[in-house]
PDB file of C-alpha atoms in Angstrom:
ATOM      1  CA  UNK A  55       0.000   0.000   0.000  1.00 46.00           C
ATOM      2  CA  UNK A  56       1.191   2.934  -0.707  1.00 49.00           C
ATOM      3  CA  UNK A  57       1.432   5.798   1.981  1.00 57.00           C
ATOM      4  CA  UNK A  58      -2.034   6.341   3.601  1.00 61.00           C
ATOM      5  CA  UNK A  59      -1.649   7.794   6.890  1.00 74.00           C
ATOM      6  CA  UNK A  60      -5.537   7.723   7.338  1.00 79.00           C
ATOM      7  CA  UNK A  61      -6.676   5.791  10.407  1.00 80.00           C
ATOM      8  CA  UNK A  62      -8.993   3.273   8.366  1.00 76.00           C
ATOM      9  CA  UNK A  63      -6.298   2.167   5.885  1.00 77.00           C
ATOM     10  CA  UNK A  64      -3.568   0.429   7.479  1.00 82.00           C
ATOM     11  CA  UNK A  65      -1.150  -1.498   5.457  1.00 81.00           C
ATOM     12  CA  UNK A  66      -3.414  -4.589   4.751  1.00 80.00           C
ATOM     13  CA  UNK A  67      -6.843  -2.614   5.458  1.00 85.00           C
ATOM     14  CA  UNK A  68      -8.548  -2.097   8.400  1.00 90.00           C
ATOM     15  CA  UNK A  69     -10.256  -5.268   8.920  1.00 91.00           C
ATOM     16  CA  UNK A  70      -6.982  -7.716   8.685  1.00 92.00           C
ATOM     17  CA  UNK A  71      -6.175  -5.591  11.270  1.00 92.00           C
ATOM     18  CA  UNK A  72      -9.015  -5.917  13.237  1.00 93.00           C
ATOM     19  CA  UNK A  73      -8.075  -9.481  13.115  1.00 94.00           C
ATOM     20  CA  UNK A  74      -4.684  -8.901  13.998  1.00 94.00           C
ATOM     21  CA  UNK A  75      -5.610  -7.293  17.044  1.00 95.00           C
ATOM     22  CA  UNK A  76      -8.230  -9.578  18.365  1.00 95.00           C
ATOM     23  CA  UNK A  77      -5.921 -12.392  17.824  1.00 95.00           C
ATOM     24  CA  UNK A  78      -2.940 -11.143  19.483  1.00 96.00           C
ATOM     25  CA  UNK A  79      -5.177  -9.536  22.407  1.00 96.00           C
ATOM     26  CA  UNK A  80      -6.432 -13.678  22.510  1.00 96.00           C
ATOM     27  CA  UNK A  81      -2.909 -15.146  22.287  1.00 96.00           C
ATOM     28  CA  UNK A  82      -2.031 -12.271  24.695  1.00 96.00           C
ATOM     29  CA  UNK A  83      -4.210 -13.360  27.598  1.00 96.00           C
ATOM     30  CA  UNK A  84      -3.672 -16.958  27.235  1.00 96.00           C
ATOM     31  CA  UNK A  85      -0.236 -16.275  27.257  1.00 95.00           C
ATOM     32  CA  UNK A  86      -0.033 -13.961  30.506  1.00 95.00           C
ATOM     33  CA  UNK A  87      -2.088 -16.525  31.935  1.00 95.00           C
ATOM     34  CA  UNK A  88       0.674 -19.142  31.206  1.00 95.00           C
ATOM     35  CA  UNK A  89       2.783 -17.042  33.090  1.00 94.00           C
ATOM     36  CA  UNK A  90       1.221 -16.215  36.020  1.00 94.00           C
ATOM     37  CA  UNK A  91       0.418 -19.869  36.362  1.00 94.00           C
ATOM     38  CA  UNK A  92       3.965 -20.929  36.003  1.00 93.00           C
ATOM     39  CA  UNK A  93       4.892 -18.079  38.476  1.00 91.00           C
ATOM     40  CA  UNK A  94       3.164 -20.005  41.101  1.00 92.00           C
ATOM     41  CA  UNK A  95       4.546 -23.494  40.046  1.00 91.00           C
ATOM     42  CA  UNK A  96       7.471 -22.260  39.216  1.00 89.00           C
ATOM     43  CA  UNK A  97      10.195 -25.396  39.977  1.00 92.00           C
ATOM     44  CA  UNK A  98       7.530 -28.030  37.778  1.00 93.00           C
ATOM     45  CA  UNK A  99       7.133 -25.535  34.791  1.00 93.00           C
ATOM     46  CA  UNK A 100      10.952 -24.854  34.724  1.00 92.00           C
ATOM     47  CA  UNK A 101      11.357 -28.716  34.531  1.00 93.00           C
ATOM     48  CA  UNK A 102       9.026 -29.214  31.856  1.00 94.00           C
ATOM     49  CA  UNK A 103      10.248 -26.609  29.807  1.00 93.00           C
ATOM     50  CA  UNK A 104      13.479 -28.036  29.964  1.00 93.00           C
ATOM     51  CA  UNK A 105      11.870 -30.843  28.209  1.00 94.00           C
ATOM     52  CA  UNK A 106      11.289 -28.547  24.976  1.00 95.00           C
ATOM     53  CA  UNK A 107      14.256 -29.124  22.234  1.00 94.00           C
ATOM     54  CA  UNK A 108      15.328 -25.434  21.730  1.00 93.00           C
ATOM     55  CA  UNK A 109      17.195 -25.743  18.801  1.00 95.00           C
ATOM     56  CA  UNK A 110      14.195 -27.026  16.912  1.00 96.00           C
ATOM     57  CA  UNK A 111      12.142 -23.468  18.596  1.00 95.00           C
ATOM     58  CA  UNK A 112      14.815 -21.779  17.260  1.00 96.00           C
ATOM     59  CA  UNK A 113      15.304 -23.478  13.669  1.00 97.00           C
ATOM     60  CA  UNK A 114      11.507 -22.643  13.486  1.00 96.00           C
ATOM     61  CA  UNK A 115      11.803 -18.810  14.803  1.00 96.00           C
ATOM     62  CA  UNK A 116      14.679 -19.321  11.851  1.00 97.00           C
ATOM     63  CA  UNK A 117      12.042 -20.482   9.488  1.00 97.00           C
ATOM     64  CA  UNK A 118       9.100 -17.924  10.410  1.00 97.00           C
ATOM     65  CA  UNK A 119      11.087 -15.054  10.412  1.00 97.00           C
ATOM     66  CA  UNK A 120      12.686 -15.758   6.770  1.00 97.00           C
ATOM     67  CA  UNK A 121       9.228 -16.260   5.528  1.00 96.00           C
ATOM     68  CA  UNK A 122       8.329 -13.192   7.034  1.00 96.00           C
ATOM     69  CA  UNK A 123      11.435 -11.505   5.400  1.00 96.00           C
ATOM     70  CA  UNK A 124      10.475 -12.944   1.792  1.00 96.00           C
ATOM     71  CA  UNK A 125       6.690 -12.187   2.794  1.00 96.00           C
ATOM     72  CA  UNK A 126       7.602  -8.519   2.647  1.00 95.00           C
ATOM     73  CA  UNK A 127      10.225  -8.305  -0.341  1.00 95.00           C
ATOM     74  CA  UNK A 128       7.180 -10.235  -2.374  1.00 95.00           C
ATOM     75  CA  UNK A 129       5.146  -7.133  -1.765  1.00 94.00           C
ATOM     76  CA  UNK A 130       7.905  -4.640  -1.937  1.00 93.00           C
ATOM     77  CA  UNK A 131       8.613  -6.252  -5.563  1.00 93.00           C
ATOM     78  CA  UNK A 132       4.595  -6.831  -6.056  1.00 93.00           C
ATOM     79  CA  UNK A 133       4.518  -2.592  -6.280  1.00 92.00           C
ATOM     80  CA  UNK A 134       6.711  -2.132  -8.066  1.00 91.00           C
ATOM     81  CA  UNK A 135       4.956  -4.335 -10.901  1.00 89.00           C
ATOM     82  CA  UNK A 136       8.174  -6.719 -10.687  1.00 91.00           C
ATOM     83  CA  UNK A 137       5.521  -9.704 -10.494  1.00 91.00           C
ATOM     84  CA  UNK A 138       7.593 -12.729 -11.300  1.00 91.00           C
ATOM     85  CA  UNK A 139      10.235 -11.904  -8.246  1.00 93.00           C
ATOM     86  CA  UNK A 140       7.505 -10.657  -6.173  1.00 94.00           C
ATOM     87  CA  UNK A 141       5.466 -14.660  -6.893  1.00 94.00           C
ATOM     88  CA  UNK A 142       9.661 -16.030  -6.358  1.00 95.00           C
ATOM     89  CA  UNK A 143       9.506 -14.437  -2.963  1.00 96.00           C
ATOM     90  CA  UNK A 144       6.492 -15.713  -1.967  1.00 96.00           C
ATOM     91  CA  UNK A 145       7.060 -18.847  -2.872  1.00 97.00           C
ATOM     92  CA  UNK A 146      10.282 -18.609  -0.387  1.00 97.00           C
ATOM     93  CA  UNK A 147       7.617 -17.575   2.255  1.00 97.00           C
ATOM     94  CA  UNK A 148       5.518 -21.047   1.332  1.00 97.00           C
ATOM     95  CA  UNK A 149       8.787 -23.415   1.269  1.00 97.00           C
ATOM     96  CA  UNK A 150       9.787 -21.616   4.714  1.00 97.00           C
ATOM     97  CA  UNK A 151       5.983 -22.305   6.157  1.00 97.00           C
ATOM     98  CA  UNK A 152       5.942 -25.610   5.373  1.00 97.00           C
ATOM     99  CA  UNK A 153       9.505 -25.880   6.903  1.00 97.00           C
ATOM    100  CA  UNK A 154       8.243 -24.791  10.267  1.00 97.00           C
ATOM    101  CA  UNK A 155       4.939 -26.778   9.896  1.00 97.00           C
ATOM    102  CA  UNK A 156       7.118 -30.128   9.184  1.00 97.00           C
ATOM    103  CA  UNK A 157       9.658 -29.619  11.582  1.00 97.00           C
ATOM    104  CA  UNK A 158       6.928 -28.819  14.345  1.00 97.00           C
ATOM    105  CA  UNK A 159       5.217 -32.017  13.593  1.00 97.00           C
ATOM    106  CA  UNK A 160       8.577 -33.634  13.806  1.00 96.00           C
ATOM    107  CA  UNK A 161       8.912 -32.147  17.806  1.00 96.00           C
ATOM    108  CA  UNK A 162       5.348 -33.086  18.288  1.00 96.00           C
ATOM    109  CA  UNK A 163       5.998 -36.792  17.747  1.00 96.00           C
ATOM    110  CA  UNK A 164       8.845 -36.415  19.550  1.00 95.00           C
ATOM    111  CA  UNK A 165       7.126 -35.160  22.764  1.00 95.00           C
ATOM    112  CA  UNK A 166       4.177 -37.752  21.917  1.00 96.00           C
ATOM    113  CA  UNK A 167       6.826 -40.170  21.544  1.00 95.00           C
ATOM    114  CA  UNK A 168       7.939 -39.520  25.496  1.00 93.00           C
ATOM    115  CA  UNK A 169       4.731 -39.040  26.977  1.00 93.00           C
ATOM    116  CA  UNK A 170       4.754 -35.553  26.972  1.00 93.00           C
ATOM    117  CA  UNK A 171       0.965 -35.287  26.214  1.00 92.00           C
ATOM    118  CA  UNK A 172      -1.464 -32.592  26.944  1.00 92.00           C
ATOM    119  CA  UNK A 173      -2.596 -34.783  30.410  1.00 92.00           C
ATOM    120  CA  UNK A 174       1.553 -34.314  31.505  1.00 94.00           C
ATOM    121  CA  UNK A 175       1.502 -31.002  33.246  1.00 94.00           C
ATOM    122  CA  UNK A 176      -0.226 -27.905  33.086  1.00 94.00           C
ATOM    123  CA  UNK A 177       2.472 -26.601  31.241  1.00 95.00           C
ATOM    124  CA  UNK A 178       2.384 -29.443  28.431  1.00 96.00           C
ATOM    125  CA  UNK A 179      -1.628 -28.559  28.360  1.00 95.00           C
ATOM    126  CA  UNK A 180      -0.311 -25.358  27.656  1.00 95.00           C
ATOM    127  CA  UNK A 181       2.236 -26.455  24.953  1.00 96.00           C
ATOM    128  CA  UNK A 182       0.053 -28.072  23.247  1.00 97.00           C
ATOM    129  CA  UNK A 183      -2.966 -25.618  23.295  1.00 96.00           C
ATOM    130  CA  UNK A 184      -0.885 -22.230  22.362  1.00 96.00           C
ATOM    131  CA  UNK A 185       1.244 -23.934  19.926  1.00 97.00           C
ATOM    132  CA  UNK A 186      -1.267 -26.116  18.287  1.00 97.00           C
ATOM    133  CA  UNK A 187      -3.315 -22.997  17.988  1.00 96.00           C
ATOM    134  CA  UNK A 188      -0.471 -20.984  16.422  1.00 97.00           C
ATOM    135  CA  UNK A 189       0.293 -24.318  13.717  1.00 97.00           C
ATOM    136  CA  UNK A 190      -3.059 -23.858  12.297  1.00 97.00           C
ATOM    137  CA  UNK A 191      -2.562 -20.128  11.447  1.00 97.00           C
ATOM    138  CA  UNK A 192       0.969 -20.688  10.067  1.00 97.00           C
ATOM    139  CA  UNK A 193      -1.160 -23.181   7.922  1.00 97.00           C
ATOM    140  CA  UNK A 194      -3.614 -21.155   7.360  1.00 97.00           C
ATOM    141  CA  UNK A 195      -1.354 -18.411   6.216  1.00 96.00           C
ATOM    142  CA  UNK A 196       0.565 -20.853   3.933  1.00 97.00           C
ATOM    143  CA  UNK A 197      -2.723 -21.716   2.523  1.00 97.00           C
ATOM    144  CA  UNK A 198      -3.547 -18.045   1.976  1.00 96.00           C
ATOM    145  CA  UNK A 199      -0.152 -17.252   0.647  1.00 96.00           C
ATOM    146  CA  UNK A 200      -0.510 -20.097  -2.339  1.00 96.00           C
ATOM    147  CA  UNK A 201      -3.611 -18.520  -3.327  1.00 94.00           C
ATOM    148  CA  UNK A 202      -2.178 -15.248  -3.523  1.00 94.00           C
ATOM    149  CA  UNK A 203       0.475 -16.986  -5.431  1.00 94.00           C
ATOM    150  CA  UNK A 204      -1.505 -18.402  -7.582  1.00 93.00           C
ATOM    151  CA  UNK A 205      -3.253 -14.715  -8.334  1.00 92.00           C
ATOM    152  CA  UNK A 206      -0.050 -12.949  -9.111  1.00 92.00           C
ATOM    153  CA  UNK A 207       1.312 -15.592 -11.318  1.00 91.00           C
ATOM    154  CA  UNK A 208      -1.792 -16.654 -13.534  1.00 89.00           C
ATOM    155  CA  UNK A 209      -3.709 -12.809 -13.388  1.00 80.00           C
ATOM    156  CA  UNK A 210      -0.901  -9.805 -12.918  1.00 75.00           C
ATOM    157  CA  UNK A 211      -2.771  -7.449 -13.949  1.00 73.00           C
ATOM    158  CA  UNK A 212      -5.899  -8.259 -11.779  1.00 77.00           C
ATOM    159  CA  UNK A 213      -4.198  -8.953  -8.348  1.00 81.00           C
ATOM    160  CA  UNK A 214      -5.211  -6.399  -6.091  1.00 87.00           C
ATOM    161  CA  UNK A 215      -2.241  -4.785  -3.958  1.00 89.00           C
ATOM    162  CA  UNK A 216      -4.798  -4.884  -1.159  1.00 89.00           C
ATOM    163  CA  UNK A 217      -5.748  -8.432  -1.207  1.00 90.00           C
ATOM    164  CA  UNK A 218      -1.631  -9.433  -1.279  1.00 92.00           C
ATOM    165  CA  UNK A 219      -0.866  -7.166   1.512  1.00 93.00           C
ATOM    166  CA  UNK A 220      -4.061  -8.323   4.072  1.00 93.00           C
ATOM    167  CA  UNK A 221      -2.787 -11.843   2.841  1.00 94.00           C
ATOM    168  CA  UNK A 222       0.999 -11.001   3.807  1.00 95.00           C
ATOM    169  CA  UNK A 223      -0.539  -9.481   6.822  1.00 95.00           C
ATOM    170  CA  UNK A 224      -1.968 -12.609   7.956  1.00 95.00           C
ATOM    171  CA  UNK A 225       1.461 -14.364   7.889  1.00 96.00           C
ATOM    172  CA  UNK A 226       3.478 -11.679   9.781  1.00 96.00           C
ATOM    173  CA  UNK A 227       0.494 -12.031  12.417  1.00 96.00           C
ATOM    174  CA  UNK A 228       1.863 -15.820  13.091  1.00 96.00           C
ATOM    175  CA  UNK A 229       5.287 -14.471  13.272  1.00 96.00           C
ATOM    176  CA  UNK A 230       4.316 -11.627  15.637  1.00 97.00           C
ATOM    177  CA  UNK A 231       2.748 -14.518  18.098  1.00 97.00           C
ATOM    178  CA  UNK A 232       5.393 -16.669  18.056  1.00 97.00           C
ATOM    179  CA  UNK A 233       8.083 -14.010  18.481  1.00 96.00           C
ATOM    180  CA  UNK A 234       6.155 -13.696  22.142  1.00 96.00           C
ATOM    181  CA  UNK A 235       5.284 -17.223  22.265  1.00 96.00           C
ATOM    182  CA  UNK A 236       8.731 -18.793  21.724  1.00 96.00           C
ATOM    183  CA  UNK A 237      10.825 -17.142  24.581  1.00 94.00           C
ATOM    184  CA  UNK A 238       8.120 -17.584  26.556  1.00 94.00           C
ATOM    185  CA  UNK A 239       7.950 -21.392  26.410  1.00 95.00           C
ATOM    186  CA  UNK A 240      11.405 -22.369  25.536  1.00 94.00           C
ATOM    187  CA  UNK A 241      13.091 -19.655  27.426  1.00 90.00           C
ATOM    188  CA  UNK A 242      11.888 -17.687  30.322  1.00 88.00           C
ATOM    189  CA  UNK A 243      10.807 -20.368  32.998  1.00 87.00           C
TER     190      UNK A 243
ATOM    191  CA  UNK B  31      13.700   0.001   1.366  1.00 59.00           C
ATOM    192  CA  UNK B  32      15.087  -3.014   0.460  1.00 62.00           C
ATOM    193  CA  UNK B  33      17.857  -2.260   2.382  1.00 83.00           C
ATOM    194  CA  UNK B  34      16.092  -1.628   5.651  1.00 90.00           C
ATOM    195  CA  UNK B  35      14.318  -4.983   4.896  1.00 93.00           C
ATOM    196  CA  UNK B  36      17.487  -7.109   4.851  1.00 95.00           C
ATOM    197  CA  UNK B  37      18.760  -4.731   7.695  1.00 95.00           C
ATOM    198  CA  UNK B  38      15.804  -5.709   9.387  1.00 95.00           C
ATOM    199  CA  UNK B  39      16.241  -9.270   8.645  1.00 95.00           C
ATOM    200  CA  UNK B  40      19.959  -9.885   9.908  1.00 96.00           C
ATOM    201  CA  UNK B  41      19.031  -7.751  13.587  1.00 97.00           C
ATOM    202  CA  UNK B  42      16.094 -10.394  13.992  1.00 97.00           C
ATOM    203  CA  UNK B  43      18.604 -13.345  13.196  1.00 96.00           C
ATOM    204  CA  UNK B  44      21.176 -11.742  15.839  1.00 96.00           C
ATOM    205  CA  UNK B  45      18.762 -11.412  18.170  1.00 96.00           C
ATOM    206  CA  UNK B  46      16.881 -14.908  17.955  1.00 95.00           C
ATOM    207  CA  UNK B  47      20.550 -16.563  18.284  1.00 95.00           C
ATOM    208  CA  UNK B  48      21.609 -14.393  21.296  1.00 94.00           C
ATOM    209  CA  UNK B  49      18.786 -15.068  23.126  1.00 93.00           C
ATOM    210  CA  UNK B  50      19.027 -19.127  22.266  1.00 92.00           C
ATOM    211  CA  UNK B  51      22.635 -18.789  23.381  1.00 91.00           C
ATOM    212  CA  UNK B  52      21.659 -16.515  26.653  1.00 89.00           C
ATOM    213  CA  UNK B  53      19.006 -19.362  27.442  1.00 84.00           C
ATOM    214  CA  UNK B  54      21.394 -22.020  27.862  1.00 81.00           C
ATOM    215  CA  UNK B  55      23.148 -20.269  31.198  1.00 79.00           C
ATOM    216  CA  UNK B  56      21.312 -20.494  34.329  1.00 71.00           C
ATOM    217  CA  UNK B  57      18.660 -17.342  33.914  1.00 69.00           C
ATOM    218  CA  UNK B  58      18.159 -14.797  37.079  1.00 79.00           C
ATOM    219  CA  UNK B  59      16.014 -11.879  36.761  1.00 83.00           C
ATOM    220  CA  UNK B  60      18.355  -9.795  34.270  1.00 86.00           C
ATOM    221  CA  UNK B  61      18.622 -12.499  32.189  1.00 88.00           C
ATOM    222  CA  UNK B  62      14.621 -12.944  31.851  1.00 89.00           C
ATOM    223  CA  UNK B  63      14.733  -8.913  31.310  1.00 92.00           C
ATOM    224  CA  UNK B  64      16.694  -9.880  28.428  1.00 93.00           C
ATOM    225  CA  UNK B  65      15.398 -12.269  26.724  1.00 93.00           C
ATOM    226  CA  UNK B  66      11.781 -10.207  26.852  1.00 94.00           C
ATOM    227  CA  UNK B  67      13.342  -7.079  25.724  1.00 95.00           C
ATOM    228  CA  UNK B  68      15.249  -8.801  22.945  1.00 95.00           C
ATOM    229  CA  UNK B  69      11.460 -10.362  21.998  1.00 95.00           C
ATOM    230  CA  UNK B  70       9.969  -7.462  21.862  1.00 96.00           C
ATOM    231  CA  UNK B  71      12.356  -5.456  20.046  1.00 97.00           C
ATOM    232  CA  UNK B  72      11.858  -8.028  17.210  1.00 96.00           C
ATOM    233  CA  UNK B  73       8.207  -8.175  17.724  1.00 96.00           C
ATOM    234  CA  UNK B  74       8.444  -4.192  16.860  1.00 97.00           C
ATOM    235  CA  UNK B  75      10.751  -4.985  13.985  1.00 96.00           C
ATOM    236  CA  UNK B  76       8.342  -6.926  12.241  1.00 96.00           C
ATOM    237  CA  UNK B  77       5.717  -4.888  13.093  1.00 95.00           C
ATOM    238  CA  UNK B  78       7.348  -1.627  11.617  1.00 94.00           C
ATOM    239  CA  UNK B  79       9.250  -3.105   9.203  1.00 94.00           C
ATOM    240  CA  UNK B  80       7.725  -6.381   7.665  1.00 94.00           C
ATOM    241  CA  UNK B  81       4.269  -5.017   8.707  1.00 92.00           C
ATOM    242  CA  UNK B  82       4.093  -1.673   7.395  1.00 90.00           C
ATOM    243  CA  UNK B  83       3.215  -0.023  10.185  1.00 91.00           C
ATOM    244  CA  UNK B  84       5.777   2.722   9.782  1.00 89.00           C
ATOM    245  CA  UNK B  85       3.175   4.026   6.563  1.00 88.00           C
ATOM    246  CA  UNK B  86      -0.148   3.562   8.860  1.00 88.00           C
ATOM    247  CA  UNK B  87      -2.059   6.002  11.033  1.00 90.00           C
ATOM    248  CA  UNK B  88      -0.785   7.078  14.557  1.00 91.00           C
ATOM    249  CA  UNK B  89      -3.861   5.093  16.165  1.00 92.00           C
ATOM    250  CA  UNK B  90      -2.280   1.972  14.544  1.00 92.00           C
ATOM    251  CA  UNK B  91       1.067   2.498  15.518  1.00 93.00           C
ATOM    252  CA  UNK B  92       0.228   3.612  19.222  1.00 95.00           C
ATOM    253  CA  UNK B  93      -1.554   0.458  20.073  1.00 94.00           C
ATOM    254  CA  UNK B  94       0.775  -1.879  18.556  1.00 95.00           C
ATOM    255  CA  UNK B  95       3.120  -0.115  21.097  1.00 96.00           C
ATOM    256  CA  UNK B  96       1.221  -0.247  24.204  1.00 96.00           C
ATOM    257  CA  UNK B  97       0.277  -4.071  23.467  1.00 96.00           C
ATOM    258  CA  UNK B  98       4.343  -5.117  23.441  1.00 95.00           C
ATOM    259  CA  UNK B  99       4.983  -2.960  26.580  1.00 95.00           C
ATOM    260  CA  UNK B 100       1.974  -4.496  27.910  1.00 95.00           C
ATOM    261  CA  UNK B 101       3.014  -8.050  27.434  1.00 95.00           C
ATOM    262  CA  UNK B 102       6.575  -6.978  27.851  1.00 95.00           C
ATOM    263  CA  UNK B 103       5.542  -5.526  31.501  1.00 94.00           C
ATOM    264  CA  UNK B 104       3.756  -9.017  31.992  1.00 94.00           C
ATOM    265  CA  UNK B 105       6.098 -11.099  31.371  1.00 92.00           C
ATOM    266  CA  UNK B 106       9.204  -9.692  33.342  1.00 92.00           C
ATOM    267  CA  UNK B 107       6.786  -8.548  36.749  1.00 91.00           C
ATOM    268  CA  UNK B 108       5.276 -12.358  36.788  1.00 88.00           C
ATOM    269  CA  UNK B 109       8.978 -14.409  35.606  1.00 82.00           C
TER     270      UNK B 109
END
């Protein structure tokens, strides 16, 4: 978009960010409840978060934030009528979705695989619920940013900057959660 | 722009790997004060940068502000 400092278009439009704000103010609370439940258990939750592999949390941080990263150059290059890089980069965005997606289903059978199950601990209920949550919107996004794909590629002319950068908005959203999700989990107990 | 972007891009990486390698030493209070600040600088970066929200309204930018110092102020008070 280009600049539009009036309050009812932000980048994306004013309803993806509507969205944006309902869902972080939802991850928000169930995250500040995680803490202030760990808080008062606080020797169990650091134990089970030792449990968590951190070098997979961070591979995936790794992966989010590089789709995130090719998730903006697509629409950077998607103004400037440059459609073919601008589809490139958002295919980078899809492979590095799906990379996170895989290699979070890979840690999930690992926990299942140990009896780390939602019935564990409180904090593995938690695990589960916040993270499971968050996969389906990284699928979600990757789902939305194929079809935006898709647009660009088979109809230049008729892609609508709008609909790529609410679209694009939707996938920094899952980045924006698990940048607050991750430390939280892996890290701060 | 594209410049900033990449810019962008290579202070998130940093950050993400310092606070992996910060996590593995035993964590008091400063290091939790860390690892929160580090989060939510990044959580701004992508906000500003990767979002947009440097082009939107005020409005938008103000509460994107007072929800990471919000979360930020609930995560280091309660860890």
């Amino acid at each position: 978009m280009s600049v539009n400092k009036n309050i009812a278009y932000p980048p994306g439009g004013v309803l993806m960010w509507i969205i944006i704000y309902l869902e972080l103010a939802t991850f928000g609370m169930a995250m500040a409840a995680l803490a202030f439940y760990g808080a008062a258990d606080r020797i169990n939750y650091h134990q089970d978060s030792l449990m968590l592999n951190k070098l997979l949390g961070t591979i995936n941080t790794l992966f989010l934030l590089s789709g995130g990263f090719f998730a903006a150059y697509g629409v950077q290059t998607f103004k400037k009528n440059q459609f073919e890089l601008s589809a490139r980069y958002l295919l980078g965005s899809i492979f590095t979705g799906l990379g996170f997606l895989l290699l979070k289903i890979f840690e999930y059978q690992q926990k299942l695989a140990s009896g780390l199950d939602m019935n564990y601990s409180p904090f593995f209920m938690n695990y589960w619920l916040l993270t499971g949550f968050h996969w389906i919107h990284v699928l979600v996004g990757v789902v939305i940013l194929i079809f935006i794909r898709r647009t660009i590629v088979k109809n230049q002319q008729s892609a609508s900057l709008e609909d790529i950068e609410a679209g694009v908005a939707f996938w920094h959203m899952c980045d924006l959660i698990w940048l607050l999700l991750f430390p939280l989990l892996y890290f701060l107990f | 722009m594209k410049n900033s972007l990449l810019y962008t891009f290579l202070i998130l990486i940093i950050l993400t790997i310092l606070s992996a390698s910060l996590s593995h030493f035993q964590l008091a209070k400063t290091g939790v004060i860390v690892i929160v600040i580090f989060a939510i600088i990044k959580f701004l970066l992508v906000g500003f940068q990767f979002l947009e929200l440097q082009l939107a309204h005020k409005f938008w930018k103000v509460l994107f502000v007072i929800y990471s110092c919000l979360m930020a102020a609930v995560f280091i008070i309660l860890l």
